PDB file of C-alpha atoms and ligand atoms in Angstrom:
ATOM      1  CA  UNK A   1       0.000   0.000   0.000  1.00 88.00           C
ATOM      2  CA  UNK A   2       1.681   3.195  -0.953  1.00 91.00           C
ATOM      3  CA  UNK A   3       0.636   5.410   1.866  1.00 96.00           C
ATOM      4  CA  UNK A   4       0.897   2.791   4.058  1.00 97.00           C
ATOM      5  CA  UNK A   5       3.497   3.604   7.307  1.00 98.00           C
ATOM      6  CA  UNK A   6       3.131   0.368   8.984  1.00 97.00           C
ATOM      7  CA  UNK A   7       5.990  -0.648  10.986  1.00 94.00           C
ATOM      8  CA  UNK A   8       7.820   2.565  10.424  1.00 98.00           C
ATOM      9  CA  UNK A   9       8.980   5.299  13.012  1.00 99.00           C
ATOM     10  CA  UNK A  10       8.019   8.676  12.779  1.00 99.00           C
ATOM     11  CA  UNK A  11       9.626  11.465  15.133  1.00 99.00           C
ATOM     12  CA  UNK A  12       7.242  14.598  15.079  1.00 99.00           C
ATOM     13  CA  UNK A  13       8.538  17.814  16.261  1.00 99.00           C
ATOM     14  CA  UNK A  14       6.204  20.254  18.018  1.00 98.00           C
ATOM     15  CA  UNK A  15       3.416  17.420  18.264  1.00 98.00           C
ATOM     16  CA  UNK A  16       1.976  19.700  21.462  1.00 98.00           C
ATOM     17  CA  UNK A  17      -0.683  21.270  19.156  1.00 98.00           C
ATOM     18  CA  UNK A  18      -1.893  22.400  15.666  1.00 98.00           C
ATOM     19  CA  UNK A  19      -0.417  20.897  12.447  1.00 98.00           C
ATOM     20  CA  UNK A  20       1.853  18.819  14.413  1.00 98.00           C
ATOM     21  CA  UNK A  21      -0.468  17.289  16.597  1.00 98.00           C
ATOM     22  CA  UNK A  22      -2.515  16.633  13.338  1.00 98.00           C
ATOM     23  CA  UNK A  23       0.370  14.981  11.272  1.00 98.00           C
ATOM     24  CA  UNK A  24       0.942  12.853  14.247  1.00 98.00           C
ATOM     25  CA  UNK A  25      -2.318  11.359  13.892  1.00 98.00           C
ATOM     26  CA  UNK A  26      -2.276  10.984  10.557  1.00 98.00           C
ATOM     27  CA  UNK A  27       1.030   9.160  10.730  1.00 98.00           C
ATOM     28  CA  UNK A  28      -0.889   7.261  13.646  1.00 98.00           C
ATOM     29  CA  UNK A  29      -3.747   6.364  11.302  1.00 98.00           C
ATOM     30  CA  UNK A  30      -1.224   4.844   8.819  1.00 98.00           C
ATOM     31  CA  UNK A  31       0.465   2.564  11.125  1.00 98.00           C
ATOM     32  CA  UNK A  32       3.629   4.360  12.184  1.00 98.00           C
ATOM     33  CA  UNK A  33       4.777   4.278  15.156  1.00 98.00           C
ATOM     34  CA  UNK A  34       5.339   8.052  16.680  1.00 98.00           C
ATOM     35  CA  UNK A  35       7.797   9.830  18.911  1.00 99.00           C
ATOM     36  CA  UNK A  36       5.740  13.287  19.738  1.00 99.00           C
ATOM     37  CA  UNK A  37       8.075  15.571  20.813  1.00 98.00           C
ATOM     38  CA  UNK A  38       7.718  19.134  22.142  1.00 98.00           C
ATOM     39  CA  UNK A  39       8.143  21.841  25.543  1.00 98.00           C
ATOM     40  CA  UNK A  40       4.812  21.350  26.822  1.00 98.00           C
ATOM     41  CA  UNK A  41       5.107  17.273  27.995  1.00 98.00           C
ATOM     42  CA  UNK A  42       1.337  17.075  29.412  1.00 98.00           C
ATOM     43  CA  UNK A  43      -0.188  18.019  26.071  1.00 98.00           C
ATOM     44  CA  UNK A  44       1.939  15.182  24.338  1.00 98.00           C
ATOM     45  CA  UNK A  45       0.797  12.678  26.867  1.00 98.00           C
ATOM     46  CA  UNK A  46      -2.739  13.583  25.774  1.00 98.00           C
ATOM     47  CA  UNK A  47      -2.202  13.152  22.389  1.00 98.00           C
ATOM     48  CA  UNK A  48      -0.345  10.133  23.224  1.00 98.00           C
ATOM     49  CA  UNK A  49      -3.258   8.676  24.831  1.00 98.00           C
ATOM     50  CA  UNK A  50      -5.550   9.249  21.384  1.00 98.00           C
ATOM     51  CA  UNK A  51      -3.000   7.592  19.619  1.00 98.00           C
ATOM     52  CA  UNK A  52      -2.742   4.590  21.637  1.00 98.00           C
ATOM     53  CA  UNK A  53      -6.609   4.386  21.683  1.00 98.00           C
ATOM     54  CA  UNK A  54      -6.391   4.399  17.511  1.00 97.00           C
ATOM     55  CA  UNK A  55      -4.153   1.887  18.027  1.00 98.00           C
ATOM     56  CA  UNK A  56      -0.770   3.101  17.636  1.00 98.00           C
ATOM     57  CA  UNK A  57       2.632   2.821  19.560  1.00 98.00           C
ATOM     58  CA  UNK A  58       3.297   6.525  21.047  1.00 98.00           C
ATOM     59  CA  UNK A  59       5.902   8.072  22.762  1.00 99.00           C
ATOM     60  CA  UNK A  60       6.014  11.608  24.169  1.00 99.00           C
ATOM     61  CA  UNK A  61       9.513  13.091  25.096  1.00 98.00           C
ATOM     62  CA  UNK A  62      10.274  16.314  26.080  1.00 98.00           C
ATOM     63  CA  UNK A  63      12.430  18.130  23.773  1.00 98.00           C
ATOM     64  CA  UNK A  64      13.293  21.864  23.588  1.00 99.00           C
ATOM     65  CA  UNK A  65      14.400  21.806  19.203  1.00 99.00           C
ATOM     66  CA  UNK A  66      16.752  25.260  19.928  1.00 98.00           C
ATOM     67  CA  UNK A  67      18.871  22.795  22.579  1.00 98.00           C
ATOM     68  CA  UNK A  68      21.332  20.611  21.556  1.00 98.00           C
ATOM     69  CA  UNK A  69      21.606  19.084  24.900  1.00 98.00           C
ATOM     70  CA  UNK A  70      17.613  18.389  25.061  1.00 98.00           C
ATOM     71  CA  UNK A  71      17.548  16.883  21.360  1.00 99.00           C
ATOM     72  CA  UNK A  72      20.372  14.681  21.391  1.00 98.00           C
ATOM     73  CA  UNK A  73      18.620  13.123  25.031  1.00 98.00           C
ATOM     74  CA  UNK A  74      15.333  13.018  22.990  1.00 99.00           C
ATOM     75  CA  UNK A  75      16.973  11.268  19.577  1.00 99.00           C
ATOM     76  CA  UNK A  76      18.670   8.927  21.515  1.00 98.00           C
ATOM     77  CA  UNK A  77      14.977   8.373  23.849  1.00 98.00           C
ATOM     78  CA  UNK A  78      13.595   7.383  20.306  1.00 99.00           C
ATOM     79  CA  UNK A  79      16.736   4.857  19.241  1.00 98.00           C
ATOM     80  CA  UNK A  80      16.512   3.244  22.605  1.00 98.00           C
ATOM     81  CA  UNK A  81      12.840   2.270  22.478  1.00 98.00           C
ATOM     82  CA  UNK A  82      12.194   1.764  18.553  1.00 98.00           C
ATOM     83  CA  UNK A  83      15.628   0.965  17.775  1.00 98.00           C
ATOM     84  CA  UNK A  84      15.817   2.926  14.550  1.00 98.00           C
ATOM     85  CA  UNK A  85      13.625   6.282  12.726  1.00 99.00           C
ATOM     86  CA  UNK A  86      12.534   5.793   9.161  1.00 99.00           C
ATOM     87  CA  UNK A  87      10.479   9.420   9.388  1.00 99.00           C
ATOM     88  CA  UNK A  88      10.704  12.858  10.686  1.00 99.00           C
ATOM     89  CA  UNK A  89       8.548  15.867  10.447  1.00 99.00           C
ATOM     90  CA  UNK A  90      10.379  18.869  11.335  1.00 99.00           C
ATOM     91  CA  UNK A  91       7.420  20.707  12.294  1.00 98.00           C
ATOM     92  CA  UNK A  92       8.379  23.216  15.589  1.00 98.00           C
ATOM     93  CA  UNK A  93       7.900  26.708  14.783  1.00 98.00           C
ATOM     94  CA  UNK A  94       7.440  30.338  16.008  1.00 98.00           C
ATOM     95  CA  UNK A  95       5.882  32.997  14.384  1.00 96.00           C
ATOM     96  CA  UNK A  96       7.362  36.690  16.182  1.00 95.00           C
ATOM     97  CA  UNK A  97       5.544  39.796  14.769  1.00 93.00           C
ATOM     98  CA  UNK A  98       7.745  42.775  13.737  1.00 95.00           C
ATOM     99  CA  UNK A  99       9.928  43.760  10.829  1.00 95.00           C
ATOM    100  CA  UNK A 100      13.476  44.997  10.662  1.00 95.00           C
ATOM    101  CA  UNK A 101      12.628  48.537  12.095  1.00 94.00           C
ATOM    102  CA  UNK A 102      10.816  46.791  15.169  1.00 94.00           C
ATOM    103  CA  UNK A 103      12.605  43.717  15.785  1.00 96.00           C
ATOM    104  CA  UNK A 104      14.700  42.976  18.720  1.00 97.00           C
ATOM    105  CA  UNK A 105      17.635  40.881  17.927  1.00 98.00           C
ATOM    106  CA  UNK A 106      16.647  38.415  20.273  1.00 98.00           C
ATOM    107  CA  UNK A 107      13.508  38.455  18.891  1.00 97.00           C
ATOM    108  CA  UNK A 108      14.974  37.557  15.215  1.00 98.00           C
ATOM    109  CA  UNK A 109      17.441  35.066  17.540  1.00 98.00           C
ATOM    110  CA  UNK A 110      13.854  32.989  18.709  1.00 98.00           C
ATOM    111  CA  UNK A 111      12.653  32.775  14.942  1.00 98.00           C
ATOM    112  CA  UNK A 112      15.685  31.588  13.249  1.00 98.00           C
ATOM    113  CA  UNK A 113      16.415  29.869  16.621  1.00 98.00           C
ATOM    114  CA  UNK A 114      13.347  27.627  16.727  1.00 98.00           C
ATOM    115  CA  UNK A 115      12.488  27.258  12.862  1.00 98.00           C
ATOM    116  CA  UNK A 116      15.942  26.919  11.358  1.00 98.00           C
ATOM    117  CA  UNK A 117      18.605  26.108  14.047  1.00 98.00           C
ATOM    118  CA  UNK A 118      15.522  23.390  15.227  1.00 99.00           C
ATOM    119  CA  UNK A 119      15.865  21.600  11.869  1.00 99.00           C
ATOM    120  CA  UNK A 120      19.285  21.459  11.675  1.00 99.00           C
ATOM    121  CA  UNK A 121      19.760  20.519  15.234  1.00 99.00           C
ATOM    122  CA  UNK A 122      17.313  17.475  15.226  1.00 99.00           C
ATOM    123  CA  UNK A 123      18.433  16.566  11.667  1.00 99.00           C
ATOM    124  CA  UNK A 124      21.973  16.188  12.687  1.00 99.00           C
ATOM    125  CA  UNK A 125      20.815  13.665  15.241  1.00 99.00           C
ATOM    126  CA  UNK A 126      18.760  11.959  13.283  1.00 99.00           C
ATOM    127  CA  UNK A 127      20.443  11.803   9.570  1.00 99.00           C
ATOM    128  CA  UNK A 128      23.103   9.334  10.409  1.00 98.00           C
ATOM    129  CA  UNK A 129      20.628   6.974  11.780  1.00 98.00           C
ATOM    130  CA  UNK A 130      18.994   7.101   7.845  1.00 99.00           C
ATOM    131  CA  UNK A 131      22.168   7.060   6.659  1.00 98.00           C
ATOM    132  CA  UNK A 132      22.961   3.959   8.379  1.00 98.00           C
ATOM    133  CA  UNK A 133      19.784   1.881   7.490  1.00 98.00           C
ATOM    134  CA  UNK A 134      19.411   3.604   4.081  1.00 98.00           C
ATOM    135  CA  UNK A 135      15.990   4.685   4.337  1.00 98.00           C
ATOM    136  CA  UNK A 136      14.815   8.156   5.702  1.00 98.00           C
ATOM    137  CA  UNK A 137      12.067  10.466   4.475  1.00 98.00           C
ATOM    138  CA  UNK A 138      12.256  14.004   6.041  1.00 99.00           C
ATOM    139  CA  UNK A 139       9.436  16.662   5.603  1.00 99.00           C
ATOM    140  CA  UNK A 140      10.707  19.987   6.749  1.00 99.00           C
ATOM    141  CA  UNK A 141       7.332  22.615   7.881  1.00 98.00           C
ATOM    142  CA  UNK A 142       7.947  26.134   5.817  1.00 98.00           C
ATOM    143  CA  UNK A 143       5.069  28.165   5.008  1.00 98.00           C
ATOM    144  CA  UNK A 144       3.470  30.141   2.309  1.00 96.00           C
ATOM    145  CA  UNK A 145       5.321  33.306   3.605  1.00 96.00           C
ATOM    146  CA  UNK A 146       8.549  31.919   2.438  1.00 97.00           C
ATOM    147  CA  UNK A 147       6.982  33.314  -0.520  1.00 95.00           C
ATOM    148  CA  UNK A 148       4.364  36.335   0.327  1.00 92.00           C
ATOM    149  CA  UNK A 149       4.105  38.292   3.114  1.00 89.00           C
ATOM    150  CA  UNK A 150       1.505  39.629   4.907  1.00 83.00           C
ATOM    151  CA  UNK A 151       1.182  43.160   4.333  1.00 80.00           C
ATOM    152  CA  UNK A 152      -0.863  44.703   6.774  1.00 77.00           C
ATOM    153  CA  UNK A 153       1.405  46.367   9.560  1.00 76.00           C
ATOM    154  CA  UNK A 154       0.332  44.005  12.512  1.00 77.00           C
ATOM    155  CA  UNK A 155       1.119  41.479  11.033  1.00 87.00           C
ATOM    156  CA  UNK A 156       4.498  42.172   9.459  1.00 94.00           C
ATOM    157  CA  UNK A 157       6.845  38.769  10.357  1.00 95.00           C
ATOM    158  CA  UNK A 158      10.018  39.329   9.054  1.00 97.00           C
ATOM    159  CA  UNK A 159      12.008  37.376  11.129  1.00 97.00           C
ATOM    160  CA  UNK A 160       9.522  34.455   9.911  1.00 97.00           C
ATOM    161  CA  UNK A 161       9.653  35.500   6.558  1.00 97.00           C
ATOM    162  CA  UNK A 162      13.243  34.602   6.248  1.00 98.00           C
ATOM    163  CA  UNK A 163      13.626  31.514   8.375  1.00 98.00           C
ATOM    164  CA  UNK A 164      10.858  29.916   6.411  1.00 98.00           C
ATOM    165  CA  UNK A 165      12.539  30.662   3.198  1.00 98.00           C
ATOM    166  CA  UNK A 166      15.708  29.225   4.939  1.00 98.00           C
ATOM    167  CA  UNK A 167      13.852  26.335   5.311  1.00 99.00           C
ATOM    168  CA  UNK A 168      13.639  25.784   1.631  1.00 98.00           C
ATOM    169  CA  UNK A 169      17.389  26.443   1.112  1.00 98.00           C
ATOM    170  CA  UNK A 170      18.227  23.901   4.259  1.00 98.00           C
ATOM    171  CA  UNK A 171      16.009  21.228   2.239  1.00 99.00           C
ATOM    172  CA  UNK A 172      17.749  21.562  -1.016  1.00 98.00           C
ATOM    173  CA  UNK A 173      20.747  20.995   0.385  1.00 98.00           C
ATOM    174  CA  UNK A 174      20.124  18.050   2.492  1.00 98.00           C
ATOM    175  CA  UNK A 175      18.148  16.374  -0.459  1.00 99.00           C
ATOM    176  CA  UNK A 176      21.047  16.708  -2.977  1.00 98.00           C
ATOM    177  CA  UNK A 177      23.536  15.311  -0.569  1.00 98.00           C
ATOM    178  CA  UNK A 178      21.329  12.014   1.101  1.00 98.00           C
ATOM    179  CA  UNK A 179      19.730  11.132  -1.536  1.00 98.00           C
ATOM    180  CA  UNK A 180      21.939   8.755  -2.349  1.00 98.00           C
ATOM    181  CA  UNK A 181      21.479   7.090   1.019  1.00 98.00           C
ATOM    182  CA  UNK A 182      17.959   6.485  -0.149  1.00 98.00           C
ATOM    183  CA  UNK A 183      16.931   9.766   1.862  1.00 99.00           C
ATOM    184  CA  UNK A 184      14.289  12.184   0.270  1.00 99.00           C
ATOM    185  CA  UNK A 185      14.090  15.309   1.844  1.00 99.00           C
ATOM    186  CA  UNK A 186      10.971  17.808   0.789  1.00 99.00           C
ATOM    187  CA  UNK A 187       8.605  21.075   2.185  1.00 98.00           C
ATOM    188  CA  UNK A 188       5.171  21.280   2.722  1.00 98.00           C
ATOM    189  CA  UNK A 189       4.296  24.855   2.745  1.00 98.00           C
ATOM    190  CA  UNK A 190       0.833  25.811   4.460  1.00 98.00           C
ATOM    191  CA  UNK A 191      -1.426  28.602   4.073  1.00 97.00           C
ATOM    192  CA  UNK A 192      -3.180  30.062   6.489  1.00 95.00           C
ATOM    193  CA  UNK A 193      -4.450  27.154   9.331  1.00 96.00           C
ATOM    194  CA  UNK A 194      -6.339  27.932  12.419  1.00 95.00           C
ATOM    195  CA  UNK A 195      -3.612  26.604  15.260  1.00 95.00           C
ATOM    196  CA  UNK A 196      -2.139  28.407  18.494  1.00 94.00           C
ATOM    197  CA  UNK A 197       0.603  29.902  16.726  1.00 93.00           C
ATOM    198  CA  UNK A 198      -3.130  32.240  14.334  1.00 93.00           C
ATOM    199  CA  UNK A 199      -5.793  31.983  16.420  1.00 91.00           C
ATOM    200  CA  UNK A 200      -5.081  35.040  18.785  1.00 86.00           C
ATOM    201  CA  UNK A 201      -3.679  37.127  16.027  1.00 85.00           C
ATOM    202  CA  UNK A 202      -4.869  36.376  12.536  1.00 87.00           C
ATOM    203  CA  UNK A 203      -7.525  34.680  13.102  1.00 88.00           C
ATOM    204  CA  UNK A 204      -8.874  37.522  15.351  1.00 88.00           C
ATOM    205  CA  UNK A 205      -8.765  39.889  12.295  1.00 89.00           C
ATOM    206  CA  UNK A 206     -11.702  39.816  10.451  1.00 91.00           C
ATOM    207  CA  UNK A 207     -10.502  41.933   7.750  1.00 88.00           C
ATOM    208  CA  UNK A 208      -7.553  39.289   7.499  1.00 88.00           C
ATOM    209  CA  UNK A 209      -9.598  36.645   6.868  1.00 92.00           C
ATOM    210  CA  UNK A 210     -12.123  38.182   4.677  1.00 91.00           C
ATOM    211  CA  UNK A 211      -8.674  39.581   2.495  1.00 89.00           C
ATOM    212  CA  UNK A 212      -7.083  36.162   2.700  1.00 90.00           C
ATOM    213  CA  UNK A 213     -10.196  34.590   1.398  1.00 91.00           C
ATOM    214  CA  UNK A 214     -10.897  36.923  -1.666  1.00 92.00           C
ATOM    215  CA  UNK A 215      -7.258  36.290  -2.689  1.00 91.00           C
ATOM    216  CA  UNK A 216      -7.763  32.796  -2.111  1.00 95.00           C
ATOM    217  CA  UNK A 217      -8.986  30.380  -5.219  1.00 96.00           C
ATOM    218  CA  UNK A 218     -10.750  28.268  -2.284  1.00 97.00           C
ATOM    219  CA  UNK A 219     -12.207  31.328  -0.599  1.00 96.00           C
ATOM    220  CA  UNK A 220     -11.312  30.267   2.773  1.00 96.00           C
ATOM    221  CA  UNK A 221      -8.525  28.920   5.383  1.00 96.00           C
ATOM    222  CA  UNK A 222      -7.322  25.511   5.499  1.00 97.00           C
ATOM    223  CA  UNK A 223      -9.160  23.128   7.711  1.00 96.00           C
ATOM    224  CA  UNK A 224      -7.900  21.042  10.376  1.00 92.00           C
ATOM    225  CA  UNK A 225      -6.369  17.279   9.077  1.00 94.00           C
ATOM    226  CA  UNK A 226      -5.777  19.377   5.185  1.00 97.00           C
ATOM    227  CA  UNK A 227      -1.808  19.911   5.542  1.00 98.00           C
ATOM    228  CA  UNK A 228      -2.153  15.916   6.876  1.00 98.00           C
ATOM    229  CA  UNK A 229      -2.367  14.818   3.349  1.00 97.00           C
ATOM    230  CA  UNK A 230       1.070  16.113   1.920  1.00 98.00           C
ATOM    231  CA  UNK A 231       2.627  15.064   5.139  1.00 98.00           C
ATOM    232  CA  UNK A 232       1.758  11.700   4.502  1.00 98.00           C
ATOM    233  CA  UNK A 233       1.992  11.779   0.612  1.00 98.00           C
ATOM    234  CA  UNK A 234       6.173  13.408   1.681  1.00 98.00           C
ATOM    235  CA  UNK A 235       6.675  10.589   4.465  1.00 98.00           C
ATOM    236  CA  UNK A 236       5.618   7.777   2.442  1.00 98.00           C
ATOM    237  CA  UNK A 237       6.885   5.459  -0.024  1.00 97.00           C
ATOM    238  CA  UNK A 238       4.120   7.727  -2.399  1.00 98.00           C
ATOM    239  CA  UNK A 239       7.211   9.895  -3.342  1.00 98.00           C
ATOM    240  CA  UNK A 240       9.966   7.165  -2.787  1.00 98.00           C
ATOM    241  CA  UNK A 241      11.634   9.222  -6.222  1.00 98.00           C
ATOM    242  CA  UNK A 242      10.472  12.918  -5.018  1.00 98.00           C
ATOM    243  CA  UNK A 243      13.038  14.903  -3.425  1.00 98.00           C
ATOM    244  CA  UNK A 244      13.949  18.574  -2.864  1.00 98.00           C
ATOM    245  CA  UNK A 245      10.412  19.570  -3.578  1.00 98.00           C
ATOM    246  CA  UNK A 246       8.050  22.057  -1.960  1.00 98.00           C
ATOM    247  CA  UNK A 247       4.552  21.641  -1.819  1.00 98.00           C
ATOM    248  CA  UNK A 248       2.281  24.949  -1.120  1.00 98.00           C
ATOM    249  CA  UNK A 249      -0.941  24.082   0.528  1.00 98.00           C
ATOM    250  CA  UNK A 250      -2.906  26.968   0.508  1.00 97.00           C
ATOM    251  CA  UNK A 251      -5.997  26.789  -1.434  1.00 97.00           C
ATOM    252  CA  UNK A 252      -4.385  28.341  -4.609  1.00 96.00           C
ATOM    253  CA  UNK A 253      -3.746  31.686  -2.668  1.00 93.00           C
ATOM    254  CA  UNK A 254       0.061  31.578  -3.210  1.00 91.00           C
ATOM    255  CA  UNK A 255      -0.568  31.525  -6.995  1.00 81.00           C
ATOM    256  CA  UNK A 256      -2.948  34.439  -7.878  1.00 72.00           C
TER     257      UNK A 256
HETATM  258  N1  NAP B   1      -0.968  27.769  11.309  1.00 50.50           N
HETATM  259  C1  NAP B   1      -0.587  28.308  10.174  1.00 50.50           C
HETATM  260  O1  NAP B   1      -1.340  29.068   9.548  1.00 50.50           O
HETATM  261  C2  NAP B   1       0.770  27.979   9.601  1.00 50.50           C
HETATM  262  C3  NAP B   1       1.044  28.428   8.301  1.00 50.50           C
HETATM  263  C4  NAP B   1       2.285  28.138   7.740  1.00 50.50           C
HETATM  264  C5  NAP B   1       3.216  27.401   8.437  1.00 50.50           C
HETATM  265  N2  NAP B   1       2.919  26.977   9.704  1.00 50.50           N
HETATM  266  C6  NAP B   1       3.955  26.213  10.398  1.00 50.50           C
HETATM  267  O2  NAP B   1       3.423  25.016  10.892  1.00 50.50           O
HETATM  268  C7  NAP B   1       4.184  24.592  12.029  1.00 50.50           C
HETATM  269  C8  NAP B   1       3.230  24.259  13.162  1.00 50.50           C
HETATM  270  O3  NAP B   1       2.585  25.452  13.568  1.00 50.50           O
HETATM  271  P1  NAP B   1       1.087  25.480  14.114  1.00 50.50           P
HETATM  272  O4  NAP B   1       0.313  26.384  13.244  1.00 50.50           O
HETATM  273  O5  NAP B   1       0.591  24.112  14.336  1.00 50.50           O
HETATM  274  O6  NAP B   1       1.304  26.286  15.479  1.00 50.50           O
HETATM  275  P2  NAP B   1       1.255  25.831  17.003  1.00 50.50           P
HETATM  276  O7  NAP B   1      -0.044  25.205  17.312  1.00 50.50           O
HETATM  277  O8  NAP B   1       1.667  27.056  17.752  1.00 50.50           O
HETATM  278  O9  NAP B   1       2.386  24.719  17.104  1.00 50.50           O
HETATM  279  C9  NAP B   1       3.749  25.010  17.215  1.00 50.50           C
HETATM  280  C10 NAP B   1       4.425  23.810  17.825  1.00 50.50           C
HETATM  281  O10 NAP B   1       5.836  24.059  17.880  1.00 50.50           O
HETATM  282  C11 NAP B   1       6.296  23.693  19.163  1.00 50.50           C
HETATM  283  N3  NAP B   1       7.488  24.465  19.515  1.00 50.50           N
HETATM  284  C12 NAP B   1       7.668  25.799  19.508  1.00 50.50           C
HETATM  285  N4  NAP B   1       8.904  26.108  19.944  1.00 50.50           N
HETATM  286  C13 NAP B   1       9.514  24.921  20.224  1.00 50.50           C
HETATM  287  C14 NAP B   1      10.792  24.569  20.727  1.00 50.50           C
HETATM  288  N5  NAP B   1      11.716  25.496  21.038  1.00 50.50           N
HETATM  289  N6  NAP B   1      11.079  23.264  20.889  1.00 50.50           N
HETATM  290  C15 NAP B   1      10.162  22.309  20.607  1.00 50.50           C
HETATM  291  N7  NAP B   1       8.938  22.572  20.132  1.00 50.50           N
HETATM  292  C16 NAP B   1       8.623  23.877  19.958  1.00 50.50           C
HETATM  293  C17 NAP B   1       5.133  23.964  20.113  1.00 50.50           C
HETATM  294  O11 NAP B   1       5.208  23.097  21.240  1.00 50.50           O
HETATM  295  P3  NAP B   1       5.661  23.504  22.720  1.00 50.50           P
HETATM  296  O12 NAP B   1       5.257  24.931  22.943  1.00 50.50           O
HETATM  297  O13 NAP B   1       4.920  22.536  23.589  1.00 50.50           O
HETATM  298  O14 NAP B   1       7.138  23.285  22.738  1.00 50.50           O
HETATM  299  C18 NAP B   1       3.955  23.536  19.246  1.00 50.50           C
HETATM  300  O15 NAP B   1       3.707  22.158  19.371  1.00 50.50           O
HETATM  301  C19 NAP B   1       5.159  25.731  12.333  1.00 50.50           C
HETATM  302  O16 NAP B   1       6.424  25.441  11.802  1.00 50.50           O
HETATM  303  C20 NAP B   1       4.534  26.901  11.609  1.00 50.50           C
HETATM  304  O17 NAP B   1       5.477  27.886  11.272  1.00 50.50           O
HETATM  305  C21 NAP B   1       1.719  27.244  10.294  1.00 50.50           C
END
């Protein structure tokens, strides 16, 4: 079955909430077996719970993705109970408001911090384990403002902006050099998704949404379980021969 994940391991970053939390069950629903990791360890042994109750092996570990330290406990936490990791979602993220007259530096720090250093940092932990069993797909979360950005002042990210294009440049890279180790590396890029990270700031905005959704083909935001699908379609043997790609989800809005 090509979307089947039975018997693999997934490791989810920032499985806490939103798309991450989503992915996880998706990957759940498919068979894998999942390593939630994120800050916030109560909400992962929630989610662990659901997962167990579909069925599914889970295992929530605390893991901080801007610490070395706190990754390489929580790689090695996955290795020693499912001996190996055929998947990960690089999914942690922060969005900080502000642009480059605003921005602290520290501010820009927790950005490229959480959503670039996070990749790398839980990649390097995890890529020789691939490398070893040759087999690995990695889906790295970047977003539809690696490409557009919101315009309205309030919402000005630039900090975001640029460590979600960075994103795209990290996954190029790694694809053209594991590839050969049977490794396919890809993006999926979301729209606009109701989650903790939008619903106390764009989501509050009416005018936001009603401008999002007359520039979007689909006239609305993504639902919950809709950036599941390309998550699945990226960490499946679906795309066993697709690598450095990006994949926009956004309703069409990126492309109008
Ligand atoms: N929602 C959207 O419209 C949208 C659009 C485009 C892209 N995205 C991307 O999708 C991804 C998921 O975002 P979301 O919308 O689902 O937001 P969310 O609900 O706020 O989820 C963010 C997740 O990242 C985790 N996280 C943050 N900092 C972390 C750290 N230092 N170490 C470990 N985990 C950390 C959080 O867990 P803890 O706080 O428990 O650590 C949480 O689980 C992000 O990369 C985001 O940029 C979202």
């Amino acid at each position: 079955m090509l979307y089947s994940l039975k018997d693999k391991v997934a490791v989810v970053t920032g499985a806490s909430s939103g798309l991450g939390a989503d992915s996880a069950r998706a990957y759940a629903e498919a068979g894998a077996k999942v390593a939630i990791l994120a800050r916030r360890v109560e909400k992962l042994e929630t989610l662990a719970e659901e997962l167990r109750a579909m069925g599914a092996e889970a295992l929530p570990l605390s893991c901080d993705v801007t610490s070395e330290e706190s990754v390489k406990a929580a790689i090695e936490a996955v290795i020693a109970h499912f001996g190996h990791i055929d998947i990960l979602l690089n999914n942690a993220g922060v969005a900080v408001r502000g642009g480059v007259h605003t921005l602290s530096v520290e501010d820009w720090n927790k950005s490229m911090d959480t959503n670039v250093k996070g990749i790398f940092l839980v990649s390097k932990y995890v890529v020789p384990h691939m490398m070893a069993q040759n087999y690995g797909k990695i889906v790295n979360i970047s977003s539809v403002n690696a490409f557009i950005a919101d315009k309205p002042d309030v919402f000005i990210r630039h900090s975001y902006n640029a460590s979600k294009s960075a994103v795209l440049g990290l996954t190029n890279g790694m694809a053209a050099s594991y590839g050969r180790y049977n490794i396919t590396v890809n993006s999926v890029c979301p729209g606009l998704f109701e989650s903790e990270m939008t619903e106390n700031s764009l989501f509050k905005s009416q005018p936001f949404l009603d401008g999002y959704s007359a520039q979007c083909p689909m006239e609305r935001p993504g639902r919950r379980g809709e950036v599941a699908g390309p998550v699945l379609f990226f960490s499946s043997d679906a795309s066993s021969y697709v690598t450095g790609q990006f994949l926009i989800v956004d309703g069409g809005t990126a492309l109008v």
